[in-house]
mmCIF file with all atom_site columns, C-alpha atoms and ligand atoms in Angstrom:
data_model
loop_
_atom_site.group_PDB
_atom_site.id
_atom_site.type_symbol
_atom_site.label_atom_id
_atom_site.label_alt_id
_atom_site.label_comp_id
_atom_site.label_asym_id
_atom_site.label_entity_id
_atom_site.label_seq_id
_atom_site.pdbx_PDB_ins_code
_atom_site.Cartn_x
_atom_site.Cartn_y
_atom_site.Cartn_z
_atom_site.occupancy
_atom_site.B_iso_or_equiv
_atom_site.pdbx_formal_charge
_atom_site.auth_seq_id
_atom_site.auth_comp_id
_atom_site.auth_asym_id
_atom_site.auth_atom_id
_atom_site.pdbx_PDB_model_num
ATOM   1   C CA  . UNK A 1 1   ? 11.112  14.654  0.864   1.00 0.00 ? 1   UNK A CA  1
ATOM   2   C CA  . UNK A 1 2   ? 7.992   13.320  2.469   1.00 0.00 ? 2   UNK A CA  1
ATOM   3   C CA  . UNK A 1 3   ? 6.128   10.067  1.469   1.00 0.00 ? 3   UNK A CA  1
ATOM   4   C CA  . UNK A 1 4   ? 3.805   8.106   2.778   1.00 0.00 ? 4   UNK A CA  1
ATOM   5   C CA  . UNK A 1 5   ? 3.013   4.630   3.272   1.00 0.00 ? 5   UNK A CA  1
ATOM   6   C CA  . UNK A 1 6   ? -0.947  3.595   3.830   1.00 0.00 ? 6   UNK A CA  1
ATOM   7   C CA  . UNK A 1 7   ? -1.861  -0.038  4.508   1.00 0.00 ? 7   UNK A CA  1
ATOM   8   C CA  . UNK A 1 8   ? -5.713  -1.091  4.054   1.00 0.00 ? 8   UNK A CA  1
ATOM   9   C CA  . UNK A 1 9   ? -8.126  -3.435  5.982   1.00 0.00 ? 9   UNK A CA  1
ATOM   10  C CA  . UNK A 1 10  ? -6.047  -6.268  8.006   1.00 0.00 ? 10  UNK A CA  1
ATOM   11  C CA  . UNK A 1 11  ? -2.822  -5.173  7.359   1.00 0.00 ? 11  UNK A CA  1
ATOM   12  C CA  . UNK A 1 12  ? -2.007  -4.207  11.082  1.00 0.00 ? 12  UNK A CA  1
ATOM   13  C CA  . UNK A 1 13  ? -2.352  -7.863  11.436  1.00 0.00 ? 13  UNK A CA  1
ATOM   14  C CA  . UNK A 1 14  ? 0.439   -8.703  8.919   1.00 0.00 ? 14  UNK A CA  1
ATOM   15  C CA  . UNK A 1 15  ? 2.666   -11.161 10.016  1.00 0.00 ? 15  UNK A CA  1
ATOM   16  C CA  . UNK A 1 16  ? -0.065  -13.396 12.617  1.00 0.00 ? 16  UNK A CA  1
ATOM   17  C CA  . UNK A 1 17  ? -1.084  -15.589 9.766   1.00 0.00 ? 17  UNK A CA  1
ATOM   18  C CA  . UNK A 1 18  ? -0.467  -17.038 6.543   1.00 0.00 ? 18  UNK A CA  1
ATOM   19  C CA  . UNK A 1 19  ? 2.829   -16.464 6.639   1.00 0.00 ? 19  UNK A CA  1
ATOM   20  C CA  . UNK A 1 20  ? 3.251   -18.692 3.541   1.00 0.00 ? 20  UNK A CA  1
ATOM   21  C CA  . UNK A 1 21  ? 0.818   -16.687 1.628   1.00 0.00 ? 21  UNK A CA  1
ATOM   22  C CA  . UNK A 1 22  ? 2.433   -13.374 3.591   1.00 0.00 ? 22  UNK A CA  1
ATOM   23  C CA  . UNK A 1 23  ? 5.730   -14.042 4.556   1.00 0.00 ? 23  UNK A CA  1
ATOM   24  C CA  . UNK A 1 24  ? 6.794   -13.437 8.703   1.00 0.00 ? 24  UNK A CA  1
ATOM   25  C CA  . UNK A 1 25  ? 7.041   -9.696  9.090   1.00 0.00 ? 25  UNK A CA  1
ATOM   26  C CA  . UNK A 1 26  ? 4.740   -7.867  11.104  1.00 0.00 ? 26  UNK A CA  1
ATOM   27  C CA  . UNK A 1 27  ? 3.161   -4.953  10.373  1.00 0.00 ? 27  UNK A CA  1
ATOM   28  C CA  . UNK A 1 28  ? 5.422   -4.043  13.290  1.00 0.00 ? 28  UNK A CA  1
ATOM   29  C CA  . UNK A 1 29  ? 8.249   -4.725  11.174  1.00 0.00 ? 29  UNK A CA  1
ATOM   30  C CA  . UNK A 1 30  ? 7.647   -3.287  7.702   1.00 0.00 ? 30  UNK A CA  1
ATOM   31  C CA  . UNK A 1 31  ? 7.533   -0.147  9.433   1.00 0.00 ? 31  UNK A CA  1
ATOM   32  C CA  . UNK A 1 32  ? 10.022  -0.711  11.307  1.00 0.00 ? 32  UNK A CA  1
ATOM   33  C CA  . UNK A 1 33  ? 12.028  -1.109  7.692   1.00 0.00 ? 33  UNK A CA  1
ATOM   34  C CA  . UNK A 1 34  ? 9.908   1.390   5.311   1.00 0.00 ? 34  UNK A CA  1
ATOM   35  C CA  . UNK A 1 35  ? 10.542  3.569   8.105   1.00 0.00 ? 35  UNK A CA  1
ATOM   36  C CA  . UNK A 1 36  ? 15.284  2.744   8.135   1.00 0.00 ? 36  UNK A CA  1
ATOM   37  C CA  . UNK A 1 37  ? 15.038  2.512   3.841   1.00 0.00 ? 37  UNK A CA  1
ATOM   38  C CA  . UNK A 1 38  ? 13.123  5.206   3.212   1.00 0.00 ? 38  UNK A CA  1
ATOM   39  C CA  . UNK A 1 39  ? 15.513  7.200   5.762   1.00 0.00 ? 39  UNK A CA  1
ATOM   40  C CA  . UNK A 1 40  ? 18.391  5.084   3.729   1.00 0.00 ? 40  UNK A CA  1
ATOM   41  C CA  . UNK A 1 41  ? 16.942  6.890   0.382   1.00 0.00 ? 41  UNK A CA  1
ATOM   42  C CA  . UNK A 1 42  ? 16.288  10.095  2.266   1.00 0.00 ? 42  UNK A CA  1
ATOM   43  C CA  . UNK A 1 43  ? 12.780  10.180  2.303   1.00 0.00 ? 43  UNK A CA  1
ATOM   44  C CA  . UNK A 1 44  ? 11.381  10.995  5.564   1.00 0.00 ? 44  UNK A CA  1
ATOM   45  C CA  . UNK A 1 45  ? 8.219   8.026   5.061   1.00 0.00 ? 45  UNK A CA  1
ATOM   46  C CA  . UNK A 1 46  ? 5.596   7.997   7.490   1.00 0.00 ? 46  UNK A CA  1
ATOM   47  C CA  . UNK A 1 47  ? 3.913   4.590   7.797   1.00 0.00 ? 47  UNK A CA  1
ATOM   48  C CA  . UNK A 1 48  ? -0.266  4.230   8.919   1.00 0.00 ? 48  UNK A CA  1
ATOM   49  C CA  . UNK A 1 49  ? -2.464  1.655   8.397   1.00 0.00 ? 49  UNK A CA  1
ATOM   50  C CA  . UNK A 1 50  ? -6.240  1.373   8.352   1.00 0.00 ? 50  UNK A CA  1
ATOM   51  C CA  . UNK A 1 51  ? -9.269  -0.952  8.660   1.00 0.00 ? 51  UNK A CA  1
ATOM   52  C CA  . UNK A 1 52  ? -11.552 2.361   7.500   1.00 0.00 ? 52  UNK A CA  1
ATOM   53  C CA  . UNK A 1 53  ? -12.596 2.447   3.542   1.00 0.00 ? 53  UNK A CA  1
ATOM   54  C CA  . UNK A 1 54  ? -13.365 6.407   4.885   1.00 0.00 ? 54  UNK A CA  1
ATOM   55  C CA  . UNK A 1 55  ? -9.952  6.975   6.428   1.00 0.00 ? 55  UNK A CA  1
ATOM   56  C CA  . UNK A 1 56  ? -8.275  5.715   3.356   1.00 0.00 ? 56  UNK A CA  1
ATOM   57  C CA  . UNK A 1 57  ? -10.222 8.242   1.578   1.00 0.00 ? 57  UNK A CA  1
ATOM   58  C CA  . UNK A 1 58  ? -9.352  10.850  4.231   1.00 0.00 ? 58  UNK A CA  1
ATOM   59  C CA  . UNK A 1 59  ? -5.756  10.374  3.408   1.00 0.00 ? 59  UNK A CA  1
ATOM   60  C CA  . UNK A 1 60  ? -5.397  9.613   -0.236  1.00 0.00 ? 60  UNK A CA  1
ATOM   61  C CA  . UNK A 1 61  ? -7.472  13.037  0.111   1.00 0.00 ? 61  UNK A CA  1
ATOM   62  C CA  . UNK A 1 62  ? -4.845  15.507  2.256   1.00 0.00 ? 62  UNK A CA  1
ATOM   63  C CA  . UNK A 1 63  ? -2.239  13.464  0.089   1.00 0.00 ? 63  UNK A CA  1
ATOM   64  C CA  . UNK A 1 64  ? -3.342  14.764  -3.027  1.00 0.00 ? 64  UNK A CA  1
ATOM   65  C CA  . UNK A 1 65  ? -3.830  18.085  -1.462  1.00 0.00 ? 65  UNK A CA  1
ATOM   66  C CA  . UNK A 1 66  ? -0.268  18.430  -0.169  1.00 0.00 ? 66  UNK A CA  1
ATOM   67  C CA  . UNK A 1 67  ? 1.229   16.985  -3.134  1.00 0.00 ? 67  UNK A CA  1
ATOM   68  C CA  . UNK A 1 68  ? 3.044   14.242  -0.883  1.00 0.00 ? 68  UNK A CA  1
ATOM   69  C CA  . UNK A 1 69  ? 3.984   10.533  -2.895  1.00 0.00 ? 69  UNK A CA  1
ATOM   70  C CA  . UNK A 1 70  ? 2.249   7.590   -1.346  1.00 0.00 ? 70  UNK A CA  1
ATOM   71  C CA  . UNK A 1 71  ? 2.681   3.212   -0.900  1.00 0.00 ? 71  UNK A CA  1
ATOM   72  C CA  . UNK A 1 72  ? -0.184  1.757   -1.032  1.00 0.00 ? 72  UNK A CA  1
ATOM   73  C CA  . UNK A 1 73  ? -1.392  -1.584  -0.725  1.00 0.00 ? 73  UNK A CA  1
ATOM   74  C CA  . UNK A 1 74  ? -5.110  -1.361  -0.647  1.00 0.00 ? 74  UNK A CA  1
ATOM   75  C CA  . UNK A 1 75  ? -5.269  -4.639  1.284   1.00 0.00 ? 75  UNK A CA  1
ATOM   76  C CA  . UNK A 1 76  ? -8.824  -6.227  -0.212  1.00 0.00 ? 76  UNK A CA  1
ATOM   77  C CA  . UNK A 1 77  ? -10.134 -2.544  -1.305  1.00 0.00 ? 77  UNK A CA  1
ATOM   78  C CA  . UNK A 1 78  ? -7.991  -2.981  -4.934  1.00 0.00 ? 78  UNK A CA  1
ATOM   79  C CA  . UNK A 1 79  ? -9.954  -5.247  -5.376  1.00 0.00 ? 79  UNK A CA  1
ATOM   80  C CA  . UNK A 1 80  ? -13.317 -3.353  -5.436  1.00 0.00 ? 80  UNK A CA  1
ATOM   81  C CA  . UNK A 1 81  ? -13.711 -0.372  -4.194  1.00 0.00 ? 81  UNK A CA  1
ATOM   82  C CA  . UNK A 1 82  ? -14.472 2.454   -6.439  1.00 0.00 ? 82  UNK A CA  1
ATOM   83  C CA  . UNK A 1 83  ? -14.243 4.767   -3.475  1.00 0.00 ? 83  UNK A CA  1
ATOM   84  C CA  . UNK A 1 84  ? -10.289 4.183   -2.976  1.00 0.00 ? 84  UNK A CA  1
ATOM   85  C CA  . UNK A 1 85  ? -9.874  4.120   -6.783  1.00 0.00 ? 85  UNK A CA  1
ATOM   86  C CA  . UNK A 1 86  ? -11.558 7.154   -6.868  1.00 0.00 ? 86  UNK A CA  1
ATOM   87  C CA  . UNK A 1 87  ? -9.509  9.236   -4.630  1.00 0.00 ? 87  UNK A CA  1
ATOM   88  C CA  . UNK A 1 88  ? -6.221  7.787   -6.049  1.00 0.00 ? 88  UNK A CA  1
ATOM   89  C CA  . UNK A 1 89  ? -7.220  8.941   -9.057  1.00 0.00 ? 89  UNK A CA  1
ATOM   90  C CA  . UNK A 1 90  ? -6.849  12.573  -7.689  1.00 0.00 ? 90  UNK A CA  1
ATOM   91  C CA  . UNK A 1 91  ? -3.703  11.833  -6.808  1.00 0.00 ? 91  UNK A CA  1
ATOM   92  C CA  . UNK A 1 92  ? -1.181  14.619  -7.758  1.00 0.00 ? 92  UNK A CA  1
ATOM   93  C CA  . UNK A 1 93  ? 1.762   13.660  -7.317  1.00 0.00 ? 93  UNK A CA  1
ATOM   94  C CA  . UNK A 1 94  ? 3.477   9.803   -7.766  1.00 0.00 ? 94  UNK A CA  1
ATOM   95  C CA  . UNK A 1 95  ? 1.559   6.825   -6.287  1.00 0.00 ? 95  UNK A CA  1
ATOM   96  C CA  . UNK A 1 96  ? 3.071   3.269   -6.085  1.00 0.00 ? 96  UNK A CA  1
ATOM   97  C CA  . UNK A 1 97  ? 1.126   0.554   -5.467  1.00 0.00 ? 97  UNK A CA  1
ATOM   98  C CA  . UNK A 1 98  ? 1.851   -2.923  -4.191  1.00 0.00 ? 98  UNK A CA  1
ATOM   99  C CA  . UNK A 1 99  ? 0.968   -6.527  -3.433  1.00 0.00 ? 99  UNK A CA  1
ATOM   100 C CA  . UNK A 1 100 ? 3.174   -8.863  -0.868  1.00 0.00 ? 100 UNK A CA  1
ATOM   101 C CA  . UNK A 1 101 ? 1.397   -11.585 -2.772  1.00 0.00 ? 101 UNK A CA  1
ATOM   102 C CA  . UNK A 1 102 ? 1.245   -12.302 -6.443  1.00 0.00 ? 102 UNK A CA  1
ATOM   103 C CA  . UNK A 1 103 ? -2.352  -11.233 -7.306  1.00 0.00 ? 103 UNK A CA  1
ATOM   104 C CA  . UNK A 1 104 ? -2.586  -12.557 -9.587  1.00 0.00 ? 104 UNK A CA  1
ATOM   105 C CA  . UNK A 1 105 ? -1.917  -16.661 -9.565  1.00 0.00 ? 105 UNK A CA  1
ATOM   106 C CA  . UNK A 1 106 ? -4.475  -16.208 -6.602  1.00 0.00 ? 106 UNK A CA  1
ATOM   107 C CA  . UNK A 1 107 ? -8.034  -16.896 -6.320  1.00 0.00 ? 107 UNK A CA  1
ATOM   108 C CA  . UNK A 1 108 ? -9.761  -15.513 -8.932  1.00 0.00 ? 108 UNK A CA  1
ATOM   109 C CA  . UNK A 1 109 ? -11.087 -12.345 -7.204  1.00 0.00 ? 109 UNK A CA  1
ATOM   110 C CA  . UNK A 1 110 ? -8.433  -10.883 -6.227  1.00 0.00 ? 110 UNK A CA  1
ATOM   111 C CA  . UNK A 1 111 ? -6.447  -10.567 -10.107 1.00 0.00 ? 111 UNK A CA  1
ATOM   112 C CA  . UNK A 1 112 ? -7.850  -7.573  -10.477 1.00 0.00 ? 112 UNK A CA  1
ATOM   113 C CA  . UNK A 1 113 ? -7.974  -4.263  -9.136  1.00 0.00 ? 113 UNK A CA  1
ATOM   114 C CA  . UNK A 1 114 ? -9.375  -1.574  -9.695  1.00 0.00 ? 114 UNK A CA  1
ATOM   115 C CA  . UNK A 1 115 ? -6.950  0.791   -8.048  1.00 0.00 ? 115 UNK A CA  1
ATOM   116 C CA  . UNK A 1 116 ? -4.255  0.218   -10.902 1.00 0.00 ? 116 UNK A CA  1
ATOM   117 C CA  . UNK A 1 117 ? -5.521  2.254   -13.902 1.00 0.00 ? 117 UNK A CA  1
ATOM   118 C CA  . UNK A 1 118 ? -5.237  5.693   -11.361 1.00 0.00 ? 118 UNK A CA  1
ATOM   119 C CA  . UNK A 1 119 ? -1.516  4.210   -10.097 1.00 0.00 ? 119 UNK A CA  1
ATOM   120 C CA  . UNK A 1 120 ? 1.675   6.138   -11.284 1.00 0.00 ? 120 UNK A CA  1
ATOM   121 C CA  . UNK A 1 121 ? 2.732   1.820   -10.737 1.00 0.00 ? 121 UNK A CA  1
ATOM   122 C CA  . UNK A 1 122 ? 2.096   -1.883  -9.374  1.00 0.00 ? 122 UNK A CA  1
ATOM   123 C CA  . UNK A 1 123 ? 4.383   -3.519  -7.729  1.00 0.00 ? 123 UNK A CA  1
ATOM   124 C CA  . UNK A 1 124 ? 3.218   -7.937  -6.725  1.00 0.00 ? 124 UNK A CA  1
ATOM   125 C CA  . UNK A 1 125 ? 4.274   -10.060 -5.366  1.00 0.00 ? 125 UNK A CA  1
ATOM   126 C CA  . UNK A 1 126 ? 7.764   -10.010 -3.946  1.00 0.00 ? 126 UNK A CA  1
ATOM   127 C CA  . UNK A 1 127 ? 6.444   -9.619  -0.420  1.00 0.00 ? 127 UNK A CA  1
ATOM   128 C CA  . UNK A 1 128 ? 7.948   -6.732  2.195   1.00 0.00 ? 128 UNK A CA  1
ATOM   129 C CA  . UNK A 1 129 ? 11.066  -5.993  -0.593  1.00 0.00 ? 129 UNK A CA  1
ATOM   130 C CA  . UNK A 1 130 ? 8.313   -4.404  -2.902  1.00 0.00 ? 130 UNK A CA  1
ATOM   131 C CA  . UNK A 1 131 ? 8.218   -1.515  -0.812  1.00 0.00 ? 131 UNK A CA  1
ATOM   132 C CA  . UNK A 1 132 ? 11.454  -1.142  -0.696  1.00 0.00 ? 132 UNK A CA  1
ATOM   133 C CA  . UNK A 1 133 ? 11.423  -0.807  -4.460  1.00 0.00 ? 133 UNK A CA  1
ATOM   134 C CA  . UNK A 1 134 ? 8.368   1.104   -3.490  1.00 0.00 ? 134 UNK A CA  1
ATOM   135 C CA  . UNK A 1 135 ? 10.480  3.717   -2.365  1.00 0.00 ? 135 UNK A CA  1
ATOM   136 C CA  . UNK A 1 136 ? 13.361  3.103   -4.125  1.00 0.00 ? 136 UNK A CA  1
ATOM   137 C CA  . UNK A 1 137 ? 11.752  5.015   -7.028  1.00 0.00 ? 137 UNK A CA  1
ATOM   138 C CA  . UNK A 1 138 ? 9.595   7.511   -5.272  1.00 0.00 ? 138 UNK A CA  1
ATOM   139 C CA  . UNK A 1 139 ? 13.985  8.356   -4.861  1.00 0.00 ? 139 UNK A CA  1
ATOM   140 C CA  . UNK A 1 140 ? 14.948  8.517   -8.331  1.00 0.00 ? 140 UNK A CA  1
HETATM 141 O O1  . CA2 B 2 .   ? -0.696  -9.511  -1.079  1.00 0.00 ? 1   CA2 B O1  1
HETATM 142 C C1  . CA2 B 2 .   ? -1.808  -8.082  -0.398  1.00 0.00 ? 1   CA2 B C1  1
HETATM 143 O O2  . CA2 B 2 .   ? -0.181  -7.188  -0.037  1.00 0.00 ? 1   CA2 B O2  1
HETATM 144 C C2  . CA2 B 2 .   ? -2.685  -7.639  -0.068  1.00 0.00 ? 1   CA2 B C2  1
HETATM 145 O O3  . CA2 B 2 .   ? -3.228  -6.479  -1.120  1.00 0.00 ? 1   CA2 B O3  1
HETATM 146 C C3  . CA2 B 2 .   ? -3.220  -7.989  1.409   1.00 0.00 ? 1   CA2 B C3  1
HETATM 147 C C4  . CA2 B 2 .   ? -5.175  -8.460  0.856   1.00 0.00 ? 1   CA2 B C4  1
HETATM 148 C C5  . CA2 B 2 .   ? -5.469  -9.010  0.112   1.00 0.00 ? 1   CA2 B C5  1
HETATM 149 O O4  . CA2 B 2 .   ? -7.032  -8.484  0.788   1.00 0.00 ? 1   CA2 B O4  1
HETATM 150 C C6  . CA2 B 2 .   ? -5.029  -8.823  -1.461  1.00 0.00 ? 1   CA2 B C6  1
HETATM 151 O O5  . CA2 B 2 .   ? -5.689  -9.738  -1.969  1.00 0.00 ? 1   CA2 B O5  1
HETATM 152 C C7  . CA2 B 2 .   ? -3.970  -8.735  -1.509  1.00 0.00 ? 1   CA2 B C7  1
HETATM 153 C C8  . CA2 B 2 .   ? -4.870  -9.129  2.734   1.00 0.00 ? 1   CA2 B C8  1
HETATM 154 C C9  . CA2 B 2 .   ? -4.311  -8.277  3.811   1.00 0.00 ? 1   CA2 B C9  1
HETATM 155 C C10 . CA2 B 2 .   ? -4.616  -9.374  5.251   1.00 0.00 ? 1   CA2 B C10 1
HETATM 156 O O6  . CA2 B 2 .   ? -3.194  -9.531  5.371   1.00 0.00 ? 1   CA2 B O6  1
HETATM 157 C C11 . CA2 B 2 .   ? -3.156  -9.834  6.667   1.00 0.00 ? 1   CA2 B C11 1
HETATM 158 C C12 . CA2 B 2 .   ? -2.325  -11.182 6.636   1.00 0.00 ? 1   CA2 B C12 1
HETATM 159 C C13 . CA2 B 2 .   ? -1.896  -11.895 7.378   1.00 0.00 ? 1   CA2 B C13 1
HETATM 160 C C14 . CA2 B 2 .   ? -2.338  -12.409 8.282   1.00 0.00 ? 1   CA2 B C14 1
HETATM 161 C C15 . CA2 B 2 .   ? -4.191  -11.507 8.693   1.00 0.00 ? 1   CA2 B C15 1
HETATM 162 C C16 . CA2 B 2 .   ? -3.877  -10.433 7.444   1.00 0.00 ? 1   CA2 B C16 1
#
């Protein structure tokens, strides 16, 4: 089964700053981890990251057209992008929203995700292990 792991704005900088919040894993290491864990679960994992909201929306449309399950960290767009939320709502396969940090224990503006209402489920606060859990769910 194909699975896409889609990461939003600024997540390409993972591991370079704020390790106390987001961990020390770099984006390249996250890609390696998801690909390896996915293969162990029998999944063909493709990881993508973008700082362009329009590009993410395009990928979500493509995933919906092809019924591809998605692990999505919408990053800051989680909190205000109705465009990303609307694209997630079009999904035709499971989509698990993942946040590295526990957004509920952080600044109030991070407590709400406009995407979550349209996701199959949400994982927050488990660091990169949240991606493992999401992949395990999709492989079940
Ligand atoms: O906890 C998460 O995964 C977030 O989705 C990450 C976003 C943040 O805006 C959300 O509130 C929660 C931030 C991604 C920025 O990631 C960086 C990590 C390290 C260094 C620079 C950027």
